mmCIF file of C-alpha atoms in Angstrom:
data_model
loop_
_atom_site.group_PDB
_atom_site.id
_atom_site.type_symbol
_atom_site.label_atom_id
_atom_site.label_comp_id
_atom_site.label_asym_id
_atom_site.label_seq_id
_atom_site.Cartn_x
_atom_site.Cartn_y
_atom_site.Cartn_z
ATOM 1 C CA UNK F 1 85.892 111.651 113.915
ATOM 2 C CA UNK F 2 88.897 110.441 111.929
ATOM 3 C CA UNK F 3 91.165 107.718 113.286
ATOM 4 C CA UNK F 4 94.821 108.486 112.509
ATOM 5 C CA UNK F 5 97.491 105.838 111.744
ATOM 6 C CA UNK F 6 101.062 105.986 110.486
ATOM 7 C CA UNK F 7 100.325 103.181 108.032
ATOM 8 C CA UNK F 8 97.126 101.558 106.857
ATOM 9 C CA UNK F 9 97.144 98.282 104.965
ATOM 10 C CA UNK F 10 94.028 97.724 102.868
ATOM 11 C CA UNK F 11 93.395 93.975 102.742
ATOM 12 C CA UNK F 12 93.692 91.332 105.446
ATOM 13 C CA UNK F 13 95.189 88.582 103.299
ATOM 14 C CA UNK F 14 98.669 87.097 102.958
ATOM 15 C CA UNK F 15 100.288 90.181 101.373
ATOM 16 C CA UNK F 16 98.629 92.581 103.817
ATOM 17 C CA UNK F 17 99.716 90.742 106.955
ATOM 18 C CA UNK F 18 103.238 90.102 105.712
ATOM 19 C CA UNK F 19 103.682 93.787 104.876
ATOM 20 C CA UNK F 20 102.281 94.955 108.227
ATOM 21 C CA UNK F 21 104.430 92.547 110.271
ATOM 22 C CA UNK F 22 107.595 93.419 108.341
ATOM 23 C CA UNK F 23 106.953 97.140 108.901
ATOM 24 C CA UNK F 24 106.375 96.584 112.619
ATOM 25 C CA UNK F 25 109.515 94.423 112.943
ATOM 26 C CA UNK F 26 111.583 97.328 111.643
ATOM 27 C CA UNK F 27 109.835 99.996 113.701
ATOM 28 C CA UNK F 28 107.553 98.713 116.511
ATOM 29 C CA UNK F 29 106.576 102.285 117.462
ATOM 30 C CA UNK F 30 104.552 102.841 114.292
ATOM 31 C CA UNK F 31 100.779 102.825 114.553
ATOM 32 C CA UNK F 32 99.611 100.276 111.968
ATOM 33 C CA UNK F 33 96.126 99.058 111.009
ATOM 34 C CA UNK F 34 94.903 96.353 108.654
ATOM 35 C CA UNK F 35 91.478 97.067 107.125
ATOM 36 C CA UNK F 36 89.574 93.972 105.984
ATOM 37 C CA UNK F 37 86.175 94.165 104.302
ATOM 38 C CA UNK F 38 85.128 90.634 105.361
ATOM 39 C CA UNK F 39 84.354 89.193 108.781
ATOM 40 C CA UNK F 40 87.537 87.117 108.739
ATOM 41 C CA UNK F 41 91.140 87.740 107.767
ATOM 42 C CA UNK F 42 93.454 85.351 105.885
ATOM 43 C CA UNK F 43 90.573 83.345 104.392
ATOM 44 C CA UNK F 44 92.521 82.509 101.199
ATOM 45 C CA UNK F 45 95.485 81.341 103.286
ATOM 46 C CA UNK F 46 93.124 79.001 105.161
ATOM 47 C CA UNK F 47 91.919 77.157 102.043
ATOM 48 C CA UNK F 48 95.138 77.235 99.997
ATOM 49 C CA UNK F 49 96.901 73.974 99.212
ATOM 50 C CA UNK F 50 93.853 71.975 100.279
ATOM 51 C CA UNK F 51 93.970 73.531 103.755
ATOM 52 C CA UNK F 52 97.716 72.948 104.136
ATOM 53 C CA UNK F 53 98.924 76.319 102.761
ATOM 54 C CA UNK F 54 101.477 76.030 99.972
ATOM 55 C CA UNK F 55 103.766 78.751 101.397
ATOM 56 C CA UNK F 56 106.409 78.850 98.649
ATOM 57 C CA UNK F 57 108.349 76.701 96.184
ATOM 58 C CA UNK F 58 111.840 75.230 96.540
ATOM 59 C CA UNK F 59 113.257 77.209 93.610
ATOM 60 C CA UNK F 60 116.111 79.279 94.976
ATOM 61 C CA UNK F 61 117.626 80.942 91.902
ATOM 62 C CA UNK F 62 115.787 84.211 91.087
ATOM 63 C CA UNK F 63 116.350 83.870 87.327
ATOM 64 C CA UNK F 64 114.693 80.428 87.435
ATOM 65 C CA UNK F 65 111.950 81.503 89.823
ATOM 66 C CA UNK F 66 110.679 84.304 87.561
ATOM 67 C CA UNK F 67 109.943 81.785 84.805
ATOM 68 C CA UNK F 68 106.873 80.579 86.719
ATOM 69 C CA UNK F 69 105.139 83.954 86.297
ATOM 70 C CA UNK F 70 103.174 84.431 83.040
ATOM 71 C CA UNK F 71 102.757 88.085 84.034
ATOM 72 C CA UNK F 72 105.560 89.759 85.996
ATOM 73 C CA UNK F 73 108.591 87.714 84.888
ATOM 74 C CA UNK F 74 110.737 90.724 83.937
ATOM 75 C CA UNK F 75 109.559 92.943 86.813
ATOM 76 C CA UNK F 76 110.169 90.344 89.547
ATOM 77 C CA UNK F 77 113.803 89.642 88.686
ATOM 78 C CA UNK F 78 115.101 92.526 90.848
ATOM 79 C CA UNK F 79 112.701 91.938 93.773
ATOM 80 C CA UNK F 80 113.527 88.193 93.885
ATOM 81 C CA UNK F 81 117.208 89.055 94.146
ATOM 82 C CA UNK F 82 116.315 90.888 97.361
ATOM 83 C CA UNK F 83 113.785 88.496 98.877
ATOM 84 C CA UNK F 84 113.298 85.024 97.447
ATOM 85 C CA UNK F 85 112.147 81.531 98.480
ATOM 86 C CA UNK F 86 115.161 80.985 100.736
ATOM 87 C CA UNK F 87 114.425 84.239 102.562
ATOM 88 C CA UNK F 88 110.795 83.155 103.016
ATOM 89 C CA UNK F 89 111.943 79.906 104.667
ATOM 90 C CA UNK F 90 114.264 81.831 107.005
ATOM 91 C CA UNK F 91 111.582 84.394 107.859
ATOM 92 C CA UNK F 92 109.072 81.732 108.892
ATOM 93 C CA UNK F 93 111.764 79.829 110.816
ATOM 94 C CA UNK F 94 112.430 82.983 112.845
ATOM 95 C CA UNK F 95 108.710 83.038 113.675
ATOM 96 C CA UNK F 96 108.927 79.399 114.833
ATOM 97 C CA UNK F 97 107.317 77.906 111.703
ATOM 98 C CA UNK F 98 109.268 75.140 110.019
ATOM 99 C CA UNK F 99 108.580 74.363 106.355
ATOM 100 C CA UNK F 100 109.121 71.105 104.434
ATOM 101 C CA UNK F 101 109.757 70.409 100.752
ATOM 102 C CA UNK F 102 107.581 67.911 98.896
ATOM 103 C CA UNK F 103 108.705 65.875 95.872
ATOM 104 C CA UNK F 104 107.309 68.360 93.365
ATOM 105 C CA UNK F 105 109.073 71.300 95.055
ATOM 106 C CA UNK F 106 106.035 72.718 96.841
ATOM 107 C CA UNK F 107 106.664 73.819 100.434
ATOM 108 C CA UNK F 108 104.242 73.477 103.340
ATOM 109 C CA UNK F 109 104.409 73.909 107.112
ATOM 110 C CA UNK F 110 105.554 70.625 108.711
ATOM 111 C CA UNK F 111 102.195 70.584 110.518
ATOM 112 C CA UNK F 112 100.399 70.261 107.145
ATOM 113 C CA UNK F 113 97.937 72.868 108.395
ATOM 114 C CA UNK F 114 97.287 76.390 107.125
ATOM 115 C CA UNK F 115 96.230 77.245 110.689
ATOM 116 C CA UNK F 116 99.954 77.269 111.569
ATOM 117 C CA UNK F 117 100.522 80.164 109.144
ATOM 118 C CA UNK F 118 97.374 81.982 110.327
ATOM 119 C CA UNK F 119 98.426 81.606 113.992
ATOM 120 C CA UNK F 120 101.908 82.869 113.098
ATOM 121 C CA UNK F 121 100.502 86.024 111.473
ATOM 122 C CA UNK F 122 97.879 86.697 114.144
ATOM 123 C CA UNK F 123 100.451 86.134 116.900
ATOM 124 C CA UNK F 124 102.923 88.566 115.313
ATOM 125 C CA UNK F 125 100.166 91.153 114.754
ATOM 126 C CA UNK F 126 99.212 90.926 118.427
ATOM 127 C CA UNK F 127 102.840 91.144 119.558
ATOM 128 C CA UNK F 128 103.352 94.373 117.575
ATOM 129 C CA UNK F 129 99.913 95.830 118.461
ATOM 130 C CA UNK F 130 98.848 95.922 114.801
ATOM 131 C CA UNK F 131 95.140 96.743 114.776
ATOM 132 C CA UNK F 132 93.049 94.285 112.740
ATOM 133 C CA UNK F 133 89.797 95.979 111.763
ATOM 134 C CA UNK F 134 87.295 93.640 110.065
ATOM 135 C CA UNK F 135 84.006 94.538 108.378
ATOM 136 C CA UNK F 136 85.660 97.660 106.931
ATOM 137 C CA UNK F 137 84.651 97.937 103.297
ATOM 138 C CA UNK F 138 86.463 100.906 101.767
ATOM 139 C CA UNK F 139 84.060 103.320 100.075
ATOM 140 C CA UNK F 140 86.480 106.055 99.021
ATOM 141 C CA UNK F 141 90.167 107.007 98.931
ATOM 142 C CA UNK F 142 91.235 110.643 99.109
ATOM 143 C CA UNK F 143 94.813 111.788 98.618
ATOM 144 C CA UNK F 144 95.911 114.867 100.561
ATOM 145 C CA UNK F 145 99.391 116.382 100.485
ATOM 146 C CA UNK F 146 100.544 114.783 103.739
ATOM 147 C CA UNK F 147 98.266 111.776 104.155
ATOM 148 C CA UNK F 148 95.532 109.517 102.805
ATOM 149 C CA UNK F 149 91.920 109.719 103.911
ATOM 150 C CA UNK F 150 90.155 106.348 103.776
ATOM 151 C CA UNK F 151 86.409 106.150 104.290
ATOM 152 C CA UNK F 152 84.672 102.868 105.048
ATOM 153 C CA UNK F 153 80.914 102.411 105.459
ATOM 154 C CA UNK F 154 81.138 103.399 109.154
ATOM 155 C CA UNK F 155 84.542 105.002 109.847
ATOM 156 C CA UNK F 156 87.030 107.537 108.499
ATOM 157 C CA UNK F 157 90.745 106.777 108.758
ATOM 158 C CA UNK F 158 93.809 108.909 108.113
ATOM 159 C CA UNK F 159 97.104 107.301 107.091
ATOM 160 C CA UNK F 160 100.566 108.729 106.515
ATOM 161 C CA UNK F 161 101.121 105.904 104.037
ATOM 162 C CA UNK F 162 98.734 103.460 102.422
ATOM 163 C CA UNK F 163 99.466 99.925 101.204
ATOM 164 C CA UNK F 164 96.976 98.364 98.809
ATOM 165 C CA UNK F 165 96.995 94.592 99.327
ATOM 166 C CA UNK F 166 93.406 94.057 98.228
ATOM 167 C CA UNK F 167 94.032 91.194 95.772
ATOM 168 C CA UNK F 168 91.691 90.900 92.804
ATOM 169 C CA UNK F 169 88.957 93.152 94.172
ATOM 170 C CA UNK F 170 87.234 94.961 91.239
ATOM 171 C CA UNK F 171 85.875 97.720 93.496
ATOM 172 C CA UNK F 172 89.391 98.625 94.685
ATOM 173 C CA UNK F 173 90.720 98.578 91.123
ATOM 174 C CA UNK F 174 87.914 100.951 90.169
ATOM 175 C CA UNK F 175 88.906 103.349 92.976
ATOM 176 C CA UNK F 176 92.565 103.229 91.957
ATOM 177 C CA UNK F 177 91.510 103.883 88.369
ATOM 178 C CA UNK F 178 89.639 106.985 89.524
ATOM 179 C CA UNK F 179 92.907 108.147 91.094
ATOM 180 C CA UNK F 180 94.566 107.855 87.683
ATOM 181 C CA UNK F 181 96.036 104.340 87.730
ATOM 182 C CA UNK F 182 95.651 102.093 84.681
ATOM 183 C CA UNK F 183 94.027 98.718 85.293
ATOM 184 C CA UNK F 184 94.716 95.758 83.021
ATOM 185 C CA UNK F 185 91.234 94.155 82.737
ATOM 186 C CA UNK F 186 91.035 91.025 84.919
ATOM 187 C CA UNK F 187 90.521 87.550 83.481
ATOM 188 C CA UNK F 188 90.642 84.194 85.315
ATOM 189 C CA UNK F 189 93.913 82.282 85.489
ATOM 190 C CA UNK F 190 94.452 78.726 86.825
ATOM 191 C CA UNK F 191 91.329 76.947 85.640
ATOM 192 C CA UNK F 192 90.435 73.462 84.433
ATOM 193 C CA UNK F 193 88.994 72.583 81.018
ATOM 194 C CA UNK F 194 85.431 71.353 80.492
ATOM 195 C CA UNK F 195 85.574 68.533 77.930
ATOM 196 C CA UNK F 196 82.827 66.096 77.015
ATOM 197 C CA UNK F 197 84.430 63.353 74.971
ATOM 198 C CA UNK F 198 83.756 59.611 74.722
ATOM 199 C CA UNK F 199 87.506 58.854 74.972
ATOM 200 C CA UNK F 200 87.696 60.142 78.562
ATOM 201 C CA UNK F 201 84.083 59.676 79.692
ATOM 202 C CA UNK F 202 84.680 56.871 82.212
ATOM 203 C CA UNK F 203 88.293 57.612 83.105
ATOM 204 C CA UNK F 204 87.843 59.910 86.128
ATOM 205 C CA UNK F 205 90.998 59.913 88.252
ATOM 206 C CA UNK F 206 93.280 58.632 85.474
ATOM 207 C CA UNK F 207 96.451 60.704 85.110
ATOM 208 C CA UNK F 208 99.351 60.792 82.624
ATOM 209 C CA UNK F 209 102.237 63.152 81.907
ATOM 210 C CA UNK F 210 101.247 64.803 78.630
ATOM 211 C CA UNK F 211 102.022 67.744 76.360
ATOM 212 C CA UNK F 212 99.005 69.898 75.560
ATOM 213 C CA UNK F 213 98.777 72.458 72.761
ATOM 214 C CA UNK F 214 95.974 74.843 71.871
ATOM 215 C CA UNK F 215 95.110 74.283 68.197
ATOM 216 C CA UNK F 216 95.831 77.298 66.020
ATOM 217 C CA UNK F 217 97.931 78.934 68.741
ATOM 218 C CA UNK F 218 101.485 78.939 70.102
ATOM 219 C CA UNK F 219 100.218 77.964 73.552
ATOM 220 C CA UNK F 220 101.764 74.750 74.842
ATOM 221 C CA UNK F 221 102.451 73.174 78.253
ATOM 222 C CA UNK F 222 103.580 69.832 79.670
ATOM 223 C CA UNK F 223 102.911 68.095 82.951
ATOM 224 C CA UNK F 224 100.717 65.575 84.746
ATOM 225 C CA UNK F 225 97.232 65.745 83.192
ATOM 226 C CA UNK F 226 94.287 64.481 85.212
ATOM 227 C CA UNK F 227 90.982 63.318 83.752
ATOM 228 C CA UNK F 228 88.043 64.538 85.872
ATOM 229 C CA UNK F 229 84.221 64.372 85.859
ATOM 230 C CA UNK F 230 84.197 67.667 83.940
ATOM 231 C CA UNK F 231 87.125 67.178 81.595
ATOM 232 C CA UNK F 232 90.827 67.708 82.270
ATOM 233 C CA UNK F 233 92.843 69.227 85.104
ATOM 234 C CA UNK F 234 96.239 68.711 86.742
ATOM 235 C CA UNK F 235 99.485 70.732 86.573
ATOM 236 C CA UNK F 236 99.792 70.517 82.759
ATOM 237 C CA UNK F 237 96.323 71.991 82.162
ATOM 238 C CA UNK F 238 96.705 74.608 84.913
ATOM 239 C CA UNK F 239 100.031 75.712 83.468
ATOM 240 C CA UNK F 240 98.409 76.130 80.051
ATOM 241 C CA UNK F 241 95.484 78.063 81.571
ATOM 242 C CA UNK F 242 97.863 80.477 83.336
ATOM 243 C CA UNK F 243 100.032 81.176 80.291
ATOM 244 C CA UNK F 244 96.983 81.395 78.071
ATOM 245 C CA UNK F 245 94.729 83.315 80.496
ATOM 246 C CA UNK F 246 94.146 86.275 78.193
ATOM 247 C CA UNK F 247 94.148 84.424 74.874
ATOM 248 C CA UNK F 248 91.703 81.763 76.117
ATOM 249 C CA UNK F 249 89.420 84.460 77.554
ATOM 250 C CA UNK F 250 89.375 86.058 74.084
ATOM 251 C CA UNK F 251 88.222 82.691 72.722
ATOM 252 C CA UNK F 252 85.437 82.681 75.335
ATOM 253 C CA UNK F 253 86.869 79.346 76.570
ATOM 254 C CA UNK F 254 85.829 77.521 73.391
ATOM 255 C CA UNK F 255 88.844 76.013 71.624
ATOM 256 C CA UNK F 256 90.450 72.682 70.755
ATOM 257 C CA UNK F 257 93.452 71.147 72.510
ATOM 258 C CA UNK F 258 95.861 68.668 70.958
ATOM 259 C CA UNK F 259 97.051 66.136 73.526
ATOM 260 C CA UNK F 260 100.223 64.085 73.245
ATOM 261 C CA UNK F 261 99.731 61.392 75.884
ATOM 262 C CA UNK F 262 103.329 60.252 75.291
ATOM 263 C CA UNK F 263 104.677 63.716 76.190
ATOM 264 C CA UNK F 264 108.058 63.903 74.396
ATOM 265 C CA UNK F 265 107.516 61.049 71.932
ATOM 266 C CA UNK F 266 106.323 62.492 68.578
ATOM 267 C CA UNK F 267 104.115 60.872 65.919
ATOM 268 C CA UNK F 268 106.995 59.386 63.870
ATOM 269 C CA UNK F 269 108.693 57.837 66.911
ATOM 270 C CA UNK F 270 105.352 56.484 68.102
ATOM 271 C CA UNK F 271 104.618 54.992 64.675
ATOM 272 C CA UNK F 272 108.005 53.212 64.722
ATOM 273 C CA UNK F 273 107.384 51.871 68.255
ATOM 274 C CA UNK F 274 103.930 50.548 67.256
ATOM 275 C CA UNK F 275 105.381 48.772 64.191
ATOM 276 C CA UNK F 276 108.009 47.116 66.411
ATOM 277 C CA UNK F 277 105.279 46.067 68.849
ATOM 278 C CA UNK F 278 103.388 44.463 65.936
ATOM 279 C CA UNK F 279 106.496 42.460 65.015
ATOM 280 C CA UNK F 280 107.602 41.491 68.522
ATOM 281 C CA UNK F 281 104.193 40.876 70.141
ATOM 282 C CA UNK F 282 102.396 39.327 67.183
ATOM 283 C CA UNK F 283 100.307 36.879 69.219
ATOM 284 C CA UNK F 284 99.544 39.211 72.158
ATOM 285 C CA UNK F 285 96.236 41.045 72.617
ATOM 286 C CA UNK F 286 96.485 44.753 71.797
ATOM 287 C CA UNK F 287 94.155 46.270 74.398
ATOM 288 C CA UNK F 288 95.112 44.315 77.486
ATOM 289 C CA UNK F 289 98.242 46.111 78.661
ATOM 290 C CA UNK F 290 99.635 49.550 77.889
ATOM 291 C CA UNK F 291 103.095 49.333 76.298
ATOM 292 C CA UNK F 292 103.687 52.943 77.374
ATOM 293 C CA UNK F 293 104.147 54.561 80.771
ATOM 294 C CA UNK F 294 100.510 55.472 81.392
ATOM 295 C CA UNK F 295 97.404 53.680 82.745
ATOM 296 C CA UNK F 296 95.917 50.627 81.003
ATOM 297 C CA UNK F 297 92.411 52.152 81.068
ATOM 298 C CA UNK F 298 93.570 55.159 79.032
ATOM 299 C CA UNK F 299 95.421 52.881 76.616
ATOM 300 C CA UNK F 300 92.315 50.726 76.025
ATOM 301 C CA UNK F 301 90.161 53.824 75.449
ATOM 302 C CA UNK F 302 92.606 55.196 72.853
ATOM 303 C CA UNK F 303 92.832 51.786 71.139
ATOM 304 C CA UNK F 304 89.023 51.800 70.758
ATOM 305 C CA UNK F 305 89.106 55.440 69.546
ATOM 306 C CA UNK F 306 91.539 54.357 66.814
ATOM 307 C CA UNK F 307 88.927 51.886 65.534
ATOM 308 C CA UNK F 308 90.700 48.805 66.921
ATOM 309 C CA UNK F 309 88.990 45.951 68.787
ATOM 310 C CA UNK F 310 90.931 45.686 72.105
ATOM 311 C CA UNK F 311 90.785 41.879 71.760
ATOM 312 C CA UNK F 312 92.641 41.990 68.410
ATOM 313 C CA UNK F 313 96.143 40.537 68.213
ATOM 314 C CA UNK F 314 99.015 42.844 67.275
ATOM 315 C CA UNK F 315 99.682 40.747 64.163
ATOM 316 C CA UNK F 316 96.196 41.565 62.814
ATOM 317 C CA UNK F 317 96.568 45.358 62.885
ATOM 318 C CA UNK F 318 96.598 47.118 59.526
ATOM 319 C CA UNK F 319 98.878 50.008 58.567
ATOM 320 C CA UNK F 320 95.904 52.387 58.752
ATOM 321 C CA UNK F 321 95.012 51.198 62.261
ATOM 322 C CA UNK F 322 98.604 51.725 63.452
ATOM 323 C CA UNK F 323 98.551 55.246 61.973
ATOM 324 C CA UNK F 324 95.190 55.987 63.663
ATOM 325 C CA UNK F 325 96.548 54.728 67.002
ATOM 326 C CA UNK F 326 99.740 56.802 66.700
ATOM 327 C CA UNK F 327 97.536 59.839 65.991
ATOM 328 C CA UNK F 328 95.346 59.203 69.059
ATOM 329 C CA UNK F 329 98.436 58.793 71.236
ATOM 330 C CA UNK F 330 100.366 61.850 70.069
ATOM 331 C CA UNK F 331 97.900 64.148 68.325
ATOM 332 C CA UNK F 332 94.427 63.592 69.787
ATOM 333 C CA UNK F 333 92.120 66.588 69.389
ATOM 334 C CA UNK F 334 89.696 67.402 72.230
ATOM 335 C CA UNK F 335 87.160 70.282 71.990
ATOM 336 C CA UNK F 336 87.008 72.445 75.137
ATOM 337 C CA UNK F 337 83.656 74.029 75.999
ATOM 338 C CA UNK F 338 84.155 76.267 79.010
ATOM 339 C CA UNK F 339 86.218 76.249 82.195
ATOM 340 C CA UNK F 340 85.887 75.493 85.900
ATOM 341 C CA UNK F 341 87.669 77.159 88.828
ATOM 342 C CA UNK F 342 90.536 75.047 90.158
ATOM 343 C CA UNK F 343 89.373 74.037 93.668
ATOM 344 C CA UNK F 344 89.058 77.267 95.698
ATOM 345 C CA UNK F 345 92.338 78.639 94.368
ATOM 346 C CA UNK F 346 90.923 81.402 92.227
ATOM 347 C CA UNK F 347 93.720 83.425 90.676
ATOM 348 C CA UNK F 348 93.238 86.442 88.422
ATOM 349 C CA UNK F 349 95.405 87.818 85.639
ATOM 350 C CA UNK F 350 95.038 91.597 85.595
ATOM 351 C CA UNK F 351 95.353 94.568 87.934
ATOM 352 C CA UNK F 352 97.530 97.656 88.293
ATOM 353 C CA UNK F 353 99.584 98.151 85.133
ATOM 354 C CA UNK F 354 103.171 97.075 85.891
ATOM 355 C CA UNK F 355 104.550 100.232 84.239
ATOM 356 C CA UNK F 356 102.992 102.282 87.065
ATOM 357 C CA UNK F 357 104.802 100.487 89.916
ATOM 358 C CA UNK F 358 108.383 101.091 91.061
ATOM 359 C CA UNK F 359 109.600 97.538 91.753
ATOM 360 C CA UNK F 360 112.550 98.786 93.817
ATOM 361 C CA UNK F 361 110.089 100.143 96.404
ATOM 362 C CA UNK F 362 106.655 98.711 95.416
ATOM 363 C CA UNK F 363 105.533 102.343 95.425
ATOM 364 C CA UNK F 364 103.080 103.847 92.973
ATOM 365 C CA UNK F 365 104.738 105.985 90.327
ATOM 366 C CA UNK F 366 101.738 108.328 90.554
ATOM 367 C CA UNK F 367 101.553 108.855 94.354
ATOM 368 C CA UNK F 368 104.453 109.013 96.803
ATOM 369 C CA UNK F 369 102.609 107.591 99.809
ATOM 370 C CA UNK F 370 100.897 104.700 98.025
ATOM 371 C CA UNK F 371 102.316 101.158 97.872
ATOM 372 C CA UNK F 372 101.206 97.808 96.457
ATOM 373 C CA UNK F 373 101.673 94.186 97.494
ATOM 374 C CA UNK F 374 100.323 90.906 96.115
ATOM 375 C CA UNK F 375 97.737 90.250 93.435
ATOM 376 C CA UNK F 376 96.442 93.845 93.239
ATOM 377 C CA UNK F 377 99.113 94.390 90.567
ATOM 378 C CA UNK F 378 99.077 92.567 87.209
ATOM 379 C CA UNK F 379 101.256 89.667 88.394
ATOM 380 C CA UNK F 380 100.191 86.047 88.679
ATOM 381 C CA UNK F 381 101.849 82.648 88.655
ATOM 382 C CA UNK F 382 101.150 79.010 87.999
ATOM 383 C CA UNK F 383 100.129 76.797 90.924
ATOM 384 C CA UNK F 384 102.809 75.601 93.367
ATOM 385 C CA UNK F 385 103.380 78.342 95.974
ATOM 386 C CA UNK F 386 104.494 81.006 93.490
ATOM 387 C CA UNK F 387 101.572 83.405 94.031
ATOM 388 C CA UNK F 388 102.295 83.456 97.768
ATOM 389 C CA UNK F 389 106.001 84.074 97.069
ATOM 390 C CA UNK F 390 105.022 87.159 95.074
ATOM 391 C CA UNK F 391 102.978 88.346 98.082
ATOM 392 C CA UNK F 392 105.891 87.822 100.520
ATOM 393 C CA UNK F 393 108.430 89.522 98.228
ATOM 394 C CA UNK F 394 106.199 92.530 97.497
ATOM 395 C CA UNK F 395 105.320 92.906 101.184
ATOM 396 C CA UNK F 396 108.968 92.727 102.242
ATOM 397 C CA UNK F 397 110.101 95.361 99.719
ATOM 398 C CA UNK F 398 107.184 97.694 100.517
ATOM 399 C CA UNK F 399 107.949 97.396 104.256
ATOM 400 C CA UNK F 400 111.656 98.063 103.751
ATOM 401 C CA UNK F 401 110.862 101.077 101.564
ATOM 402 C CA UNK F 402 108.214 102.514 103.926
ATOM 403 C CA UNK F 403 110.286 102.277 107.074
ATOM 404 C CA UNK F 404 113.377 103.585 105.323
ATOM 405 C CA UNK F 405 111.466 106.682 104.285
ATOM 406 C CA UNK F 406 109.603 107.532 107.484
#
């Protein structure tokens, strides 16, 4: 026997819960259910931000905020003018959850625990009698004139309106494709680079603000770059991986990066600085202390890579050695052989083609009673709370649109 609901949300993650709660806030009489295929809801919320949940980012101007989205920048401009980071802060405050801003702009609950966000969502769902149905893996979607029929492995549900908040679930994309939607093929975004190179072999944990370019490409990003057991990570690398998600997938994750460890200082400036150091520090040992704003261990490694004995005095360096050192500092080439997922924060580029979504309502342009929220559409962001902000904004607009039309 079919179980009827006014609204069914497919997906028990951040976007799904936010949409359901916002619908219920506007009209508590509606019968709402969240269908989750797993045993637990909000599992990605639990592990995000190292278990602290990076709720949003302290970027309050919509035209600035959209610049953090490699896919979706143009489409999100209107939605962010309706519900942005400031609105997210206010919404959580109304639920009794206070957020704090960290130095890099990321925002977390003051408790530093993702459980606070989970408890907030579960509490609101209970308050509004939203049914949370776990272990419900959707097997088929059928569109009738007045409703949707949703079949799971053990139940049949009917819904006046359906919200797809299923994230990067290939099975759901396949079903939506069968209904006529176009799917942009998914590729990983936000990943670290696997690099085996003598220059960084024993430098795990060393970090420097660098500019990284992909050789033979226009891809470029700047930011703190962290040397790891596997290669390189940190905001600079993650930014590059997000912007280059599709291009780097086409290269099968085998390419060369050019690293400028001095960030904004170019080769010529560096060469001039090194010549001045040779004049002014003639009797000092080259490899002992970094003359630049990055760790001594990295400096010593690059000195060796330039063919210089770290115990040499500055006065003894030849013109060729200074040129080699300037090259290592500003133009070092590092072959990348593969990628690794960044912690548990797996983000995918791909999903419902943006041309098939009405961003004023988050409704499908193909079906009147079908809505989207979160990563199910081809929108993704760099790390820092931006992917969650997309989920909150999409959920808010879908809720406003659904309740306004019932």
